[in-house]
Coordinates of C-alpha atoms and ligand atoms in Angstrom, one line a residue:
M1 CA -116.4 4.2 -61.4
D2 CA -115.4 7.6 -60.1
S3 CA -115.8 10.6 -62.3
M4 CA -112.7 12.0 -64.4
E5 CA -113.3 15.0 -62.8
D6 CA -112.6 12.6 -59.4
I7 CA -109.3 11.7 -60.7
R8 CA -106.2 13.5 -59.3
D9 CA -103.2 14.7 -61.0
V10 CA -100.4 13.8 -58.7
V11 CA -100.7 12.1 -55.2
V12 CA -98.0 12.1 -53.4
I13 CA -97.3 10.0 -50.6
G14 CA -95.1 11.1 -48.0
S15 CA -93.7 14.9 -46.7
G16 CA -90.2 14.3 -46.2
A17 CA -87.4 16.1 -48.7
A18 CA -87.9 13.4 -51.9
G19 CA -92.4 14.1 -51.8
L20 CA -91.8 17.9 -50.6
M21 CA -88.8 18.1 -53.8
Y22 CA -91.5 16.2 -55.8
A23 CA -94.3 18.4 -55.1
V24 CA -92.8 21.6 -55.3
H25 CA -91.5 20.9 -59.0
V26 CA -94.4 18.6 -60.5
A27 CA -97.1 21.5 -59.6
R28 CA -95.7 23.7 -61.8
N29 CA -98.4 22.2 -64.2
H30 CA -100.6 20.0 -61.8
R31 CA -102.5 19.3 -58.8
V32 CA -100.5 17.8 -56.0
E33 CA -102.1 15.6 -52.8
I34 CA -99.7 15.3 -50.4
Y35 CA -100.8 12.3 -48.2
T36 CA -98.7 11.7 -44.6
K37 CA -99.1 9.6 -41.7
D38 CA -98.1 12.0 -39.0
T39 CA -97.5 15.7 -39.2
A40 CA -96.2 17.2 -42.3
L41 CA -92.9 18.1 -40.8
E42 CA -92.0 14.6 -39.0
S43 CA -90.0 12.7 -41.1
N44 CA -86.4 11.3 -41.1
T45 CA -85.3 14.2 -43.7
R46 CA -86.0 16.3 -40.1
Y47 CA -83.7 14.7 -38.1
A48 CA -81.0 14.8 -40.5
Q49 CA -77.6 16.2 -38.7
G50 CA -74.6 16.4 -40.4
G51 CA -75.6 18.0 -43.8
I52 CA -76.2 17.3 -48.2
A53 CA -72.9 16.9 -50.4
A54 CA -71.9 18.6 -53.7
V55 CA -68.9 19.5 -55.4
L56 CA -69.3 23.4 -55.3
N57 CA -66.1 23.8 -53.4
I58 CA -63.1 24.9 -56.8
E59 CA -61.0 22.8 -54.8
D60 CA -63.0 19.5 -55.3
S61 CA -64.2 17.7 -58.0
Y62 CA -66.9 16.1 -59.7
E63 CA -64.6 12.6 -60.2
K64 CA -63.9 12.7 -57.0
H65 CA -67.2 12.9 -55.4
I66 CA -68.3 10.4 -57.9
Q67 CA -65.4 7.6 -57.3
D68 CA -66.3 8.1 -53.3
T69 CA -69.6 7.4 -54.2
L70 CA -68.5 4.3 -55.6
T71 CA -65.8 3.5 -53.3
A72 CA -68.1 3.0 -50.3
G73 CA -71.2 1.3 -52.3
A74 CA -68.6 -1.2 -52.3
G75 CA -68.8 -1.8 -56.1
L76 CA -72.6 -2.4 -56.2
C77 CA -73.1 1.4 -57.1
D78 CA -74.9 2.4 -60.5
I79 CA -72.6 4.1 -62.3
D80 CA -74.6 6.0 -64.1
A81 CA -77.0 6.6 -61.5
V82 CA -74.1 8.0 -59.7
H83 CA -72.8 10.4 -62.6
V84 CA -76.5 12.0 -62.7
L85 CA -76.1 12.2 -58.2
V86 CA -73.0 14.1 -58.3
R87 CA -73.6 16.3 -61.6
E88 CA -76.8 17.5 -61.2
A89 CA -76.0 18.3 -57.5
P90 CA -75.2 21.9 -57.6
A91 CA -78.4 22.8 -59.4
R92 CA -80.4 21.2 -56.8
I93 CA -78.8 22.7 -53.9
F94 CA -79.2 25.9 -55.5
D95 CA -82.9 25.3 -56.0
L96 CA -83.2 24.8 -51.8
I97 CA -81.5 28.0 -51.8
N98 CA -83.3 30.0 -53.7
M99 CA -86.8 28.3 -51.4
G100 CA -84.8 29.9 -48.3
V101 CA -82.6 27.4 -47.4
Y102 CA -79.7 29.5 -45.2
F103 CA -76.5 27.3 -45.4
D104 CA -73.7 28.1 -43.2
R105 CA -71.4 30.4 -44.4
T106 CA -67.6 31.5 -43.1
G107 CA -67.6 35.4 -43.6
E108 CA -70.4 37.1 -45.5
S109 CA -71.3 35.0 -48.4
D110 CA -68.6 31.9 -48.8
L111 CA -70.7 28.8 -48.4
Q112 CA -69.4 26.6 -45.6
F113 CA -68.1 22.9 -46.3
T114 CA -67.8 19.9 -43.6
R115 CA -66.2 16.5 -43.8
E116 CA -67.6 13.2 -43.1
G117 CA -66.8 9.7 -43.6
G118 CA -65.7 8.2 -47.0
H119 CA -65.7 11.8 -48.6
S120 CA -61.8 12.5 -49.8
D121 CA -62.9 16.2 -49.7
R122 CA -64.5 19.2 -47.7
R123 CA -68.3 19.3 -49.8
I124 CA -70.7 18.8 -47.3
L125 CA -72.9 22.1 -46.8
H126 CA -74.7 22.3 -43.7
V127 CA -77.2 24.4 -41.6
G128 CA -75.6 24.2 -38.5
D129 CA -76.3 20.5 -36.8
M130 CA -80.4 20.8 -38.1
T131 CA -79.1 20.8 -41.0
G132 CA -82.8 18.7 -42.3
Q133 CA -85.3 20.4 -40.1
A134 CA -83.6 23.9 -42.3
I135 CA -84.6 21.7 -45.5
E136 CA -87.7 20.4 -44.7
T137 CA -89.0 23.8 -42.9
S138 CA -88.3 25.8 -46.2
L139 CA -89.4 23.4 -48.8
L140 CA -93.0 23.8 -46.6
S141 CA -92.9 26.9 -46.2
A142 CA -92.2 27.2 -50.4
I143 CA -95.3 24.3 -50.4
S144 CA -97.8 27.3 -48.2
K145 CA -97.5 29.4 -51.3
L146 CA -98.6 26.8 -53.2
Q147 CA -101.3 26.6 -51.5
D148 CA -103.9 26.6 -54.8
R149 CA -102.2 23.8 -56.7
I150 CA -100.8 21.6 -53.5
R151 CA -102.9 20.6 -50.7
V152 CA -101.3 18.7 -47.7
Y153 CA -103.6 16.5 -45.8
D154 CA -101.6 15.4 -42.6
H155 CA -102.3 11.9 -40.3
V156 CA -103.6 10.3 -43.4
M157 CA -101.6 6.7 -44.2
A158 CA -101.5 4.9 -47.5
S159 CA -102.1 1.3 -46.5
E160 CA -101.9 -0.4 -50.4
L161 CA -101.5 0.9 -54.1
L162 CA -104.4 0.6 -56.1
V163 CA -101.9 -1.4 -59.3
K164 CA -103.8 -3.7 -62.4
N165 CA -102.3 -5.0 -64.8
N166 CA -99.1 -3.0 -63.5
T167 CA -100.1 0.0 -64.1
C168 CA -101.0 2.3 -60.9
F169 CA -104.2 4.0 -60.6
G170 CA -104.2 5.0 -57.1
V171 CA -103.9 4.2 -53.3
E172 CA -105.7 3.6 -50.4
L173 CA -105.4 5.7 -47.4
V174 CA -106.8 5.0 -43.7
D175 CA -108.3 8.9 -42.8
P176 CA -107.6 10.0 -38.8
D177 CA -110.7 8.9 -38.2
G178 CA -110.1 5.4 -38.7
S179 CA -112.3 5.2 -41.7
I180 CA -110.8 4.0 -45.0
R181 CA -111.2 5.7 -48.7
R182 CA -109.7 5.3 -52.5
V183 CA -108.0 8.0 -54.2
L184 CA -107.4 7.8 -58.1
A185 CA -104.8 9.5 -59.7
K186 CA -102.5 9.8 -62.8
T187 CA -99.5 9.3 -61.3
V188 CA -98.7 8.0 -57.6
F189 CA -94.8 9.1 -56.1
L190 CA -93.9 7.1 -53.4
A191 CA -91.8 9.0 -50.8
T192 CA -92.4 6.9 -47.3
G193 CA -89.1 6.8 -46.2
G194 CA -86.9 4.1 -44.4
A195 CA -87.6 1.3 -42.2
G196 CA -84.9 1.8 -39.3
Q197 CA -87.9 0.8 -37.2
L198 CA -87.6 -3.0 -37.8
F199 CA -84.6 -2.9 -35.0
S200 CA -84.6 -1.8 -31.2
E201 CA -81.2 0.1 -32.3
T202 CA -82.3 3.1 -34.2
T203 CA -81.7 6.9 -35.4
N204 CA -84.5 6.8 -37.0
P205 CA -88.5 7.9 -35.6
D206 CA -91.2 6.1 -35.0
I207 CA -92.7 6.6 -38.4
A208 CA -89.8 5.0 -40.6
T209 CA -91.6 1.5 -40.6
G210 CA -91.2 1.1 -44.1
D211 CA -94.6 1.2 -45.5
G212 CA -93.6 1.9 -48.9
Y213 CA -91.9 -1.2 -49.4
V214 CA -94.3 -3.6 -48.8
M215 CA -97.2 -1.6 -50.5
S216 CA -95.0 -1.3 -53.5
Y217 CA -94.0 -5.4 -53.2
L218 CA -97.7 -6.2 -52.6
A219 CA -98.4 -4.8 -55.7
G220 CA -96.1 -6.2 -57.7
A221 CA -92.9 -5.2 -57.6
K222 CA -89.9 -6.6 -57.2
L223 CA -87.5 -4.9 -53.9
K224 CA -83.8 -4.8 -54.2
N225 CA -80.9 -4.6 -52.4
L226 CA -82.7 -5.1 -48.9
E227 CA -79.7 -6.8 -46.9
F228 CA -77.5 -3.3 -47.4
I229 CA -79.0 -1.4 -43.9
Q230 CA -76.3 0.8 -42.6
F231 CA -75.8 1.0 -39.2
H232 CA -74.6 4.2 -37.9
P233 CA -71.2 4.1 -35.8
T234 CA -71.7 6.9 -33.3
V235 CA -75.5 7.0 -31.9
F236 CA -75.3 8.0 -28.3
H237 CA -76.2 5.4 -25.2
K238 CA -77.1 5.4 -22.2
R239 CA -79.3 3.9 -19.6
D240 CA -83.3 5.4 -19.7
A241 CA -82.1 7.9 -23.0
P242 CA -83.2 8.1 -26.0
R243 CA -80.9 6.7 -28.6
F244 CA -79.8 10.2 -30.5
L245 CA -77.7 10.6 -33.5
I246 CA -73.9 12.1 -32.9
S247 CA -73.4 13.5 -36.7
E248 CA -70.5 12.5 -38.5
S249 CA -69.7 15.5 -38.8
V250 CA -68.2 15.4 -35.4
R251 CA -65.5 13.0 -36.1
G252 CA -64.8 15.0 -39.7
E253 CA -64.2 17.8 -37.4
G254 CA -61.7 16.3 -35.3
G255 CA -63.9 13.8 -32.7
I256 CA -62.1 11.0 -31.7
L257 CA -63.1 7.3 -30.9
F258 CA -61.6 5.3 -28.0
N259 CA -62.2 2.1 -26.3
T260 CA -63.4 1.8 -22.8
R261 CA -59.6 1.4 -21.8
G262 CA -59.0 4.7 -23.3
E263 CA -57.1 3.4 -26.0
R264 CA -57.5 4.8 -29.9
F265 CA -58.4 2.2 -32.0
M266 CA -59.3 3.2 -35.6
P267 CA -56.0 4.0 -36.9
E268 CA -55.9 -0.1 -36.5
Y269 CA -59.1 -0.5 -38.3
H270 CA -58.5 1.5 -41.4
K271 CA -56.2 4.8 -43.1
M272 CA -58.8 6.7 -43.0
A273 CA -59.4 6.3 -38.8
E274 CA -62.6 7.9 -37.5
L275 CA -63.8 8.7 -41.2
A276 CA -63.2 5.3 -42.7
P277 CA -66.7 4.4 -44.1
R278 CA -69.5 3.6 -42.0
D279 CA -69.7 -0.3 -42.4
I280 CA -66.0 -0.2 -41.0
V281 CA -66.3 1.9 -38.0
S282 CA -69.5 0.1 -37.0
R283 CA -67.4 -3.3 -37.6
A284 CA -64.9 -2.1 -35.5
I285 CA -66.7 -0.7 -32.4
I286 CA -68.0 -4.0 -32.1
A287 CA -65.0 -5.6 -32.0
E288 CA -64.0 -2.9 -29.4
M289 CA -66.7 -3.1 -27.5
K290 CA -66.3 -7.0 -27.5
K291 CA -62.9 -7.0 -26.3
T292 CA -63.2 -4.9 -23.5
R293 CA -66.8 -6.2 -22.9
S294 CA -68.5 -2.9 -22.5
K295 CA -72.4 -2.0 -24.2
T296 CA -70.2 1.3 -26.1
V297 CA -66.8 2.9 -26.8
F298 CA -66.6 6.8 -26.3
L299 CA -66.3 9.8 -28.5
S300 CA -64.3 12.5 -27.3
L301 CA -64.3 16.0 -28.5
E302 CA -61.5 17.0 -26.5
K303 CA -59.4 18.4 -29.6
L304 CA -62.3 21.0 -30.1
D305 CA -63.1 24.8 -29.0
Q306 CA -65.5 24.7 -27.0
D307 CA -66.7 28.1 -28.4
F308 CA -66.4 26.0 -32.3
I309 CA -68.8 22.8 -30.7
E310 CA -71.4 25.2 -29.2
Q311 CA -71.5 27.4 -32.6
R312 CA -71.2 24.2 -34.7
F313 CA -73.4 21.7 -32.6
P314 CA -75.8 23.1 -30.7
T315 CA -78.5 21.3 -30.8
I316 CA -76.1 18.0 -29.6
L317 CA -74.7 19.7 -27.1
A318 CA -78.0 20.9 -25.9
T319 CA -79.2 17.4 -26.1
L320 CA -76.4 15.7 -24.3
R321 CA -76.3 18.0 -21.3
R322 CA -80.2 17.6 -21.6
H323 CA -79.6 13.3 -20.2
G324 CA -76.2 14.6 -18.4
I325 CA -73.0 14.2 -20.4
D326 CA -71.3 17.5 -21.2
P327 CA -69.3 16.6 -24.5
V328 CA -67.0 19.9 -23.4
R329 CA -65.5 17.9 -20.2
E330 CA -66.4 14.5 -20.9
P331 CA -66.6 11.6 -23.7
I332 CA -69.4 10.9 -25.0
P333 CA -70.6 6.9 -24.6
V334 CA -71.9 6.1 -28.3
A335 CA -72.8 2.8 -30.3
P336 CA -73.7 1.8 -33.2
A337 CA -77.9 1.8 -34.7
A338 CA -79.4 0.8 -38.0
H339 CA -79.9 4.1 -39.8
Y340 CA -80.9 4.2 -43.4
M341 CA -82.2 1.1 -45.9
C342 CA -79.7 1.2 -49.0
G343 CA -82.4 -0.6 -50.9
G344 CA -85.9 -0.6 -51.7
V345 CA -87.7 -0.1 -54.8
P346 CA -86.1 -0.4 -57.9
T347 CA -86.5 2.9 -60.1
D348 CA -84.3 4.1 -63.4
I349 CA -82.8 7.7 -63.3
D350 CA -85.8 9.4 -63.7
G351 CA -87.7 7.9 -60.9
R352 CA -89.8 5.2 -62.8
T353 CA -90.9 2.3 -60.9
S354 CA -91.6 -1.2 -63.0
I355 CA -94.6 -0.2 -62.1
Q356 CA -96.2 2.0 -64.9
G357 CA -97.9 5.7 -63.4
L358 CA -96.0 5.1 -59.6
Y359 CA -92.6 6.5 -59.6
A360 CA -90.6 6.6 -56.4
G361 CA -88.2 8.9 -54.4
G362 CA -85.9 9.1 -51.3
E363 CA -85.1 6.4 -48.8
V364 CA -87.8 4.3 -50.5
A365 CA -86.1 3.9 -53.9
C366 CA -83.3 2.0 -55.1
T367 CA -81.7 4.3 -57.8
G368 CA -78.7 2.2 -57.2
V369 CA -76.4 5.0 -55.9
H370 CA -75.6 3.7 -52.8
G371 CA -74.8 -0.1 -53.9
A372 CA -73.6 -2.0 -51.0
N373 CA -73.7 1.5 -48.4
R374 CA -74.3 5.1 -49.0
L375 CA -71.8 8.0 -48.7
A376 CA -72.1 10.0 -45.9
S377 CA -74.7 12.9 -46.6
N378 CA -75.6 11.8 -49.9
S379 CA -79.0 10.6 -49.1
L380 CA -80.8 14.1 -49.3
L381 CA -79.2 14.6 -52.0
E382 CA -79.8 11.5 -53.7
S383 CA -83.4 12.2 -52.5
V384 CA -83.5 16.1 -54.0
V385 CA -82.0 15.1 -57.3
F386 CA -83.9 12.2 -57.8
A387 CA -87.6 13.8 -56.8
Y388 CA -86.8 16.3 -59.4
R389 CA -86.1 14.3 -62.0
A390 CA -89.1 12.0 -61.2
A391 CA -91.8 15.0 -61.4
V392 CA -90.1 16.4 -65.0
N393 CA -90.5 12.7 -66.6
S394 CA -93.7 12.4 -64.6
D395 CA -95.0 15.4 -66.0
R396 CA -94.5 13.7 -69.2
F397 CA -96.1 10.7 -68.4
I398 CA -99.6 12.5 -67.7
R399 CA -99.7 14.4 -70.6
C400 CA -99.0 11.5 -72.7
L401 CA -101.7 9.5 -71.1
T402 CA -103.9 7.4 -73.7
N403 CA -107.5 6.6 -74.3
T404 CA -106.2 3.1 -72.7
W405 CA -105.6 3.9 -70.2
R406 CA -108.6 5.7 -69.5
D407 CA -111.1 2.5 -70.7
D408 CA -108.5 0.4 -67.8
L409 CA -109.3 3.2 -65.5
R410 CA -113.1 2.7 -66.5
N411 CA -112.5 -1.2 -65.6
L412 CA -111.2 -1.0 -62.6
D413 CA -112.9 -3.0 -60.7
H414 CA -111.6 -1.8 -56.8
G415 CA -114.8 -2.8 -55.1
E416 CA -116.8 -2.2 -52.1
P417 CA -115.1 1.2 -49.7
P418 CA -114.3 -0.7 -46.9
G419 CA -115.1 1.8 -44.5
T420 CA -114.0 1.7 -40.8
P421 CA -113.1 -1.9 -40.2
A422 CA -113.2 -3.2 -36.9
A423 CA -109.7 -3.5 -34.5
T424 CA -109.4 -6.7 -33.6
I425 CA -105.5 -6.8 -31.7
P426 CA -105.4 -5.2 -28.4
D427 CA -102.7 -2.6 -28.6
E428 CA -100.6 -4.5 -25.5
H429 CA -100.7 -7.8 -27.6
R430 CA -99.3 -5.3 -30.7
K431 CA -96.7 -3.4 -28.9
S432 CA -95.1 -7.0 -27.6
I433 CA -94.8 -8.3 -30.8
R434 CA -93.7 -4.7 -32.7
Q435 CA -91.1 -4.9 -29.5
K436 CA -89.9 -8.6 -30.0
L437 CA -89.2 -7.9 -33.9
R438 CA -87.4 -5.1 -33.8
M439 CA -84.9 -7.3 -31.1
I440 CA -85.0 -10.3 -32.8
M441 CA -83.9 -8.6 -36.3
W442 CA -80.9 -6.0 -34.2
Q443 CA -79.6 -9.8 -32.9
H444 CA -80.2 -11.6 -36.0
C445 CA -79.7 -9.2 -38.6
G446 CA -77.5 -7.0 -37.4
I447 CA -73.7 -5.3 -38.1
I448 CA -72.2 -9.0 -38.1
R449 CA -74.6 -11.8 -39.2
S450 CA -74.5 -15.6 -39.6
D451 CA -76.0 -18.1 -41.6
T452 CA -77.5 -20.5 -38.3
G453 CA -78.3 -16.5 -36.8
L454 CA -80.6 -15.3 -39.9
D455 CA -82.0 -18.7 -40.2
E456 CA -83.1 -18.3 -36.5
G457 CA -84.0 -15.2 -37.4
M458 CA -86.8 -16.4 -40.3
N459 CA -88.0 -19.1 -37.6
F460 CA -88.6 -16.4 -34.8
V461 CA -90.1 -13.4 -37.5
K462 CA -92.6 -16.3 -39.2
T463 CA -93.8 -17.3 -35.8
L464 CA -94.3 -14.1 -34.8
H465 CA -96.0 -13.8 -38.3
S466 CA -98.9 -16.5 -37.9
E467 CA -99.3 -15.3 -34.0
F468 CA -100.1 -11.7 -36.1
V469 CA -102.6 -13.5 -38.6
K470 CA -103.7 -15.4 -36.2
T471 CA -104.8 -12.8 -33.5
G472 CA -106.9 -10.8 -36.9
G473 CA -103.6 -8.6 -38.0
L474 CA -104.7 -9.2 -41.2
M475 CA -108.3 -7.8 -40.8
D476 CA -107.7 -5.0 -38.6
K477 CA -106.7 -1.5 -40.6
S478 CA -105.4 0.9 -37.8
V479 CA -102.5 2.7 -38.7
P480 CA -100.3 0.6 -35.7
V481 CA -101.1 -2.6 -37.2
L482 CA -100.5 -1.5 -40.5
E483 CA -97.5 -0.5 -39.5
L484 CA -97.0 -4.2 -37.9
R485 CA -98.0 -6.1 -40.7
N486 CA -95.5 -4.0 -43.5
L487 CA -92.8 -4.7 -40.4
L488 CA -93.1 -8.3 -40.0
L489 CA -93.5 -8.9 -44.2
L490 CA -90.7 -6.5 -44.1
A491 CA -88.4 -8.4 -41.8
E492 CA -88.9 -11.7 -44.1
L493 CA -87.4 -9.7 -47.2
V494 CA -84.8 -9.0 -45.3
L495 CA -84.0 -11.6 -43.6
K496 CA -83.9 -13.1 -47.3
S497 CA -82.0 -11.3 -49.3
A498 CA -79.5 -11.5 -46.2
R499 CA -79.3 -15.0 -46.5
D500 CA -79.7 -14.8 -50.6
R501 CA -76.4 -12.8 -50.6
Q502 CA -73.1 -15.1 -50.6
I503 CA -70.5 -12.6 -50.5
N504 CA -69.9 -9.7 -48.1
A505 CA -70.5 -6.4 -49.5
G506 CA -70.0 -3.1 -47.7
T507 CA -72.6 -2.9 -45.0
H508 CA -73.2 -6.8 -45.6
Y509 CA -71.1 -8.7 -43.7
N510 CA -71.7 -12.6 -42.5
I511 CA -69.2 -14.2 -40.9
D512 CA -70.1 -17.8 -42.8
C513 CA -69.2 -16.0 -46.3
D514 CA -66.2 -14.4 -48.2
T515 CA -65.6 -10.3 -48.1
Q516 CA -64.5 -9.3 -51.5
E517 CA -62.7 -6.5 -51.7
R518 CA -64.6 -3.6 -52.2
G519 CA -64.5 -2.0 -56.0
N520 CA -64.9 -5.5 -57.5
M521 CA -68.2 -6.7 -57.4
S522 CA -71.1 -8.0 -59.7
N523 CA -75.1 -7.7 -58.4
P524 CA -77.0 -10.1 -59.4
D525 CA -80.7 -9.2 -59.6
Ligands
FAD601 P1 -88.2 10.8 -44.6 O1 -88.1 12.1 -45.1 O2 -88.0 9.8 -44.2 O3 -89.8 10.9 -44.8 C1 -90.7 10.3 -45.4 C2 -92.3 10.6 -45.4 O4 -93.1 9.3 -45.8 C3 -92.4 10.8 -44.2 O5 -93.4 11.8 -43.7 C4 -93.4 9.9 -43.3 O6 -94.5 10.2 -42.2 C5 -94.3 9.5 -45.0 N1 -94.3 7.9 -44.6 C6 -94.5 7.1 -44.1 N2 -95.0 6.1 -44.6 C7 -95.8 6.6 -45.0 C8 -97.1 6.3 -45.4 N3 -98.1 4.8 -45.2 N4 -98.3 6.8 -45.9 C9 -98.2 8.3 -45.6 N5 -97.6 8.5 -45.1 C10 -96.0 8.2 -44.7 N6 -79.1 11.9 -44.6 C11 -78.3 13.1 -45.4 O7 -78.0 13.3 -46.7 N7 -77.6 13.3 -44.8 C12 -77.3 13.1 -43.2 O8 -77.2 14.6 -42.6 C13 -78.4 12.6 -42.1 N8 -78.8 12.6 -41.0 C14 -79.9 11.4 -40.4 C15 -79.7 11.7 -39.5 C16 -80.9 11.4 -38.7 C17 -80.8 10.7 -37.5 C18 -81.4 10.4 -39.5 C19 -82.5 9.3 -38.5 C20 -81.4 10.2 -41.2 C21 -80.1 10.8 -41.5 N9 -79.8 10.9 -43.1 C22 -79.5 12.2 -43.5 C23 -80.7 10.5 -43.7 C24 -81.5 10.9 -44.9 O9 -82.2 11.9 -43.5 C25 -83.0 10.1 -45.3 O10 -83.1 9.1 -46.2 C26 -83.6 11.4 -45.8 O11 -84.1 12.4 -44.8 C27 -85.1 10.3 -46.4 O12 -85.9 11.5 -47.1 P2 -87.4 10.6 -47.8 O13 -88.2 11.8 -48.3 O14 -87.4 9.5 -48.3 O15 -88.2 10.7 -46.4
SIN602 C1 -74.6 12.0 -39.7 O1 -74.5 13.3 -39.8 O2 -73.5 11.0 -38.8 C2 -75.8 11.6 -40.8 C3 -75.6 11.7 -42.4 C4 -76.4 10.6 -43.3 O3 -76.5 10.2 -42.7 O4 -75.6 11.1 -44.1

């Protein structure tokens, strides 16, 4: 047994908006170690473009933001969590401003707000089209000033949670040299982000392999709402170019969608046209692509002034020009791609999971605020609001640890440290399984699902999974193989959740199921 001195106060897994916000706040009273599997900057947070929602505009109201969130969530949101999200937003925005995030302004001091799909008012704060990077770098800079209390370890992957009798005592880690060690902690905060890498078409970077969902599941937590995967409608789609998000705020500022025959189609599908909730826009695009037998539709910026585009969307403009499209002069080819996991590890409004000592926040968590579909720019907000609450609550938790907890820890049999297991799966084989898995998920569990498609998808994934196991996948604890283990297991869980949901809602659409009116659903646990 490790001596009590070896026990960390707090371990954070992941360095996106949720992990960093939590660390900054919990470090007031405790020492924190952050483990993150790539560089500290790399995360979904880094790529967030549109912004962060909050009611700070005097014409807006909490009630309207609450209602928009509930409407997007198709009646499956947790109302208490939504109230917390919306009412605590201004305080967390001021935290970010105090940490140096300089949101765009009109004139000297007034914050500038943009609009995105599903919002009934302009309430999205942004830093050009690189809001996530601005938030991430300000949080990292705040953390660098707390070096005596917070240590950040890059390129360290968490592979398992150490859980006994439903209490989390720490985490197993894979170090950069491939060796494995275990770290004990009074509290673990899980902030590993989403799982866009489940799909061949995604806006998410390579790190988004769903590790946190699988670690929690293997440790005994039930996962919730996994079938609600949000597909972003407008992702740059050109042969041989990487997929790249074209922010919804481009439509918020007047961008219009056309099919390849040059027809504007969104007004036929929804009264909010291009700014309808994302699931509606994504399905409309798929229908238009089918109708016109094309792989894309087009997003036109012709109504926007060139100077405005250059000043407001510099990153999007530069990236598109690098790939041979000048959006000032020509429409952008776009198609939907997997973007965000609305479900995850269930937490209460203080970030507590069902496992004692394990907190979760950000995209990996299911606080209930998104229901069946997330309202645009509510994710960065959810990350910071609930990470802050989790920090406050885990401070209390650590102070109240009892002797029983200490005795349980003493009796924790975590076996021999596994050392450095030999890699077994050849790289090419691993890559091929990952690629096949992502194609299967896109084809069988994408925007439009069916019973047969989901069943076939499950059979294919199970076959891949057994191939993985037969070729030694479970013995190999290298980072890419652990990621593949997680993706395979998560794929089965997502397919099962999708098959189990009998009524369509929000992002989940199965042609063999009925669709219930938005705003009138119950969520079977
Ligand atoms: P992340 O920011 O993804 O961070 C997860 C961290 O965990 C990373 O550091 C990762 O390396 C680490 N990690 C993962 N697994 C492990 C492991 N096993 N061991 C150790 N470390 C691990 N939301 C908005 O609200 N507004 C937007 O404008 C917006 N735009 C977006 C644009 C894009 C292109 C994308 C992909 C997402 C966007 N989102 C947006 C969604 C939002 O960015 C994310 O949901 C949010 O940033 C998630 O934050 P997080 O801290 O939970 O996770
Ligand atoms: C975007 O900029 O369109 C992404 C916003 C979000 O995912 O909330």
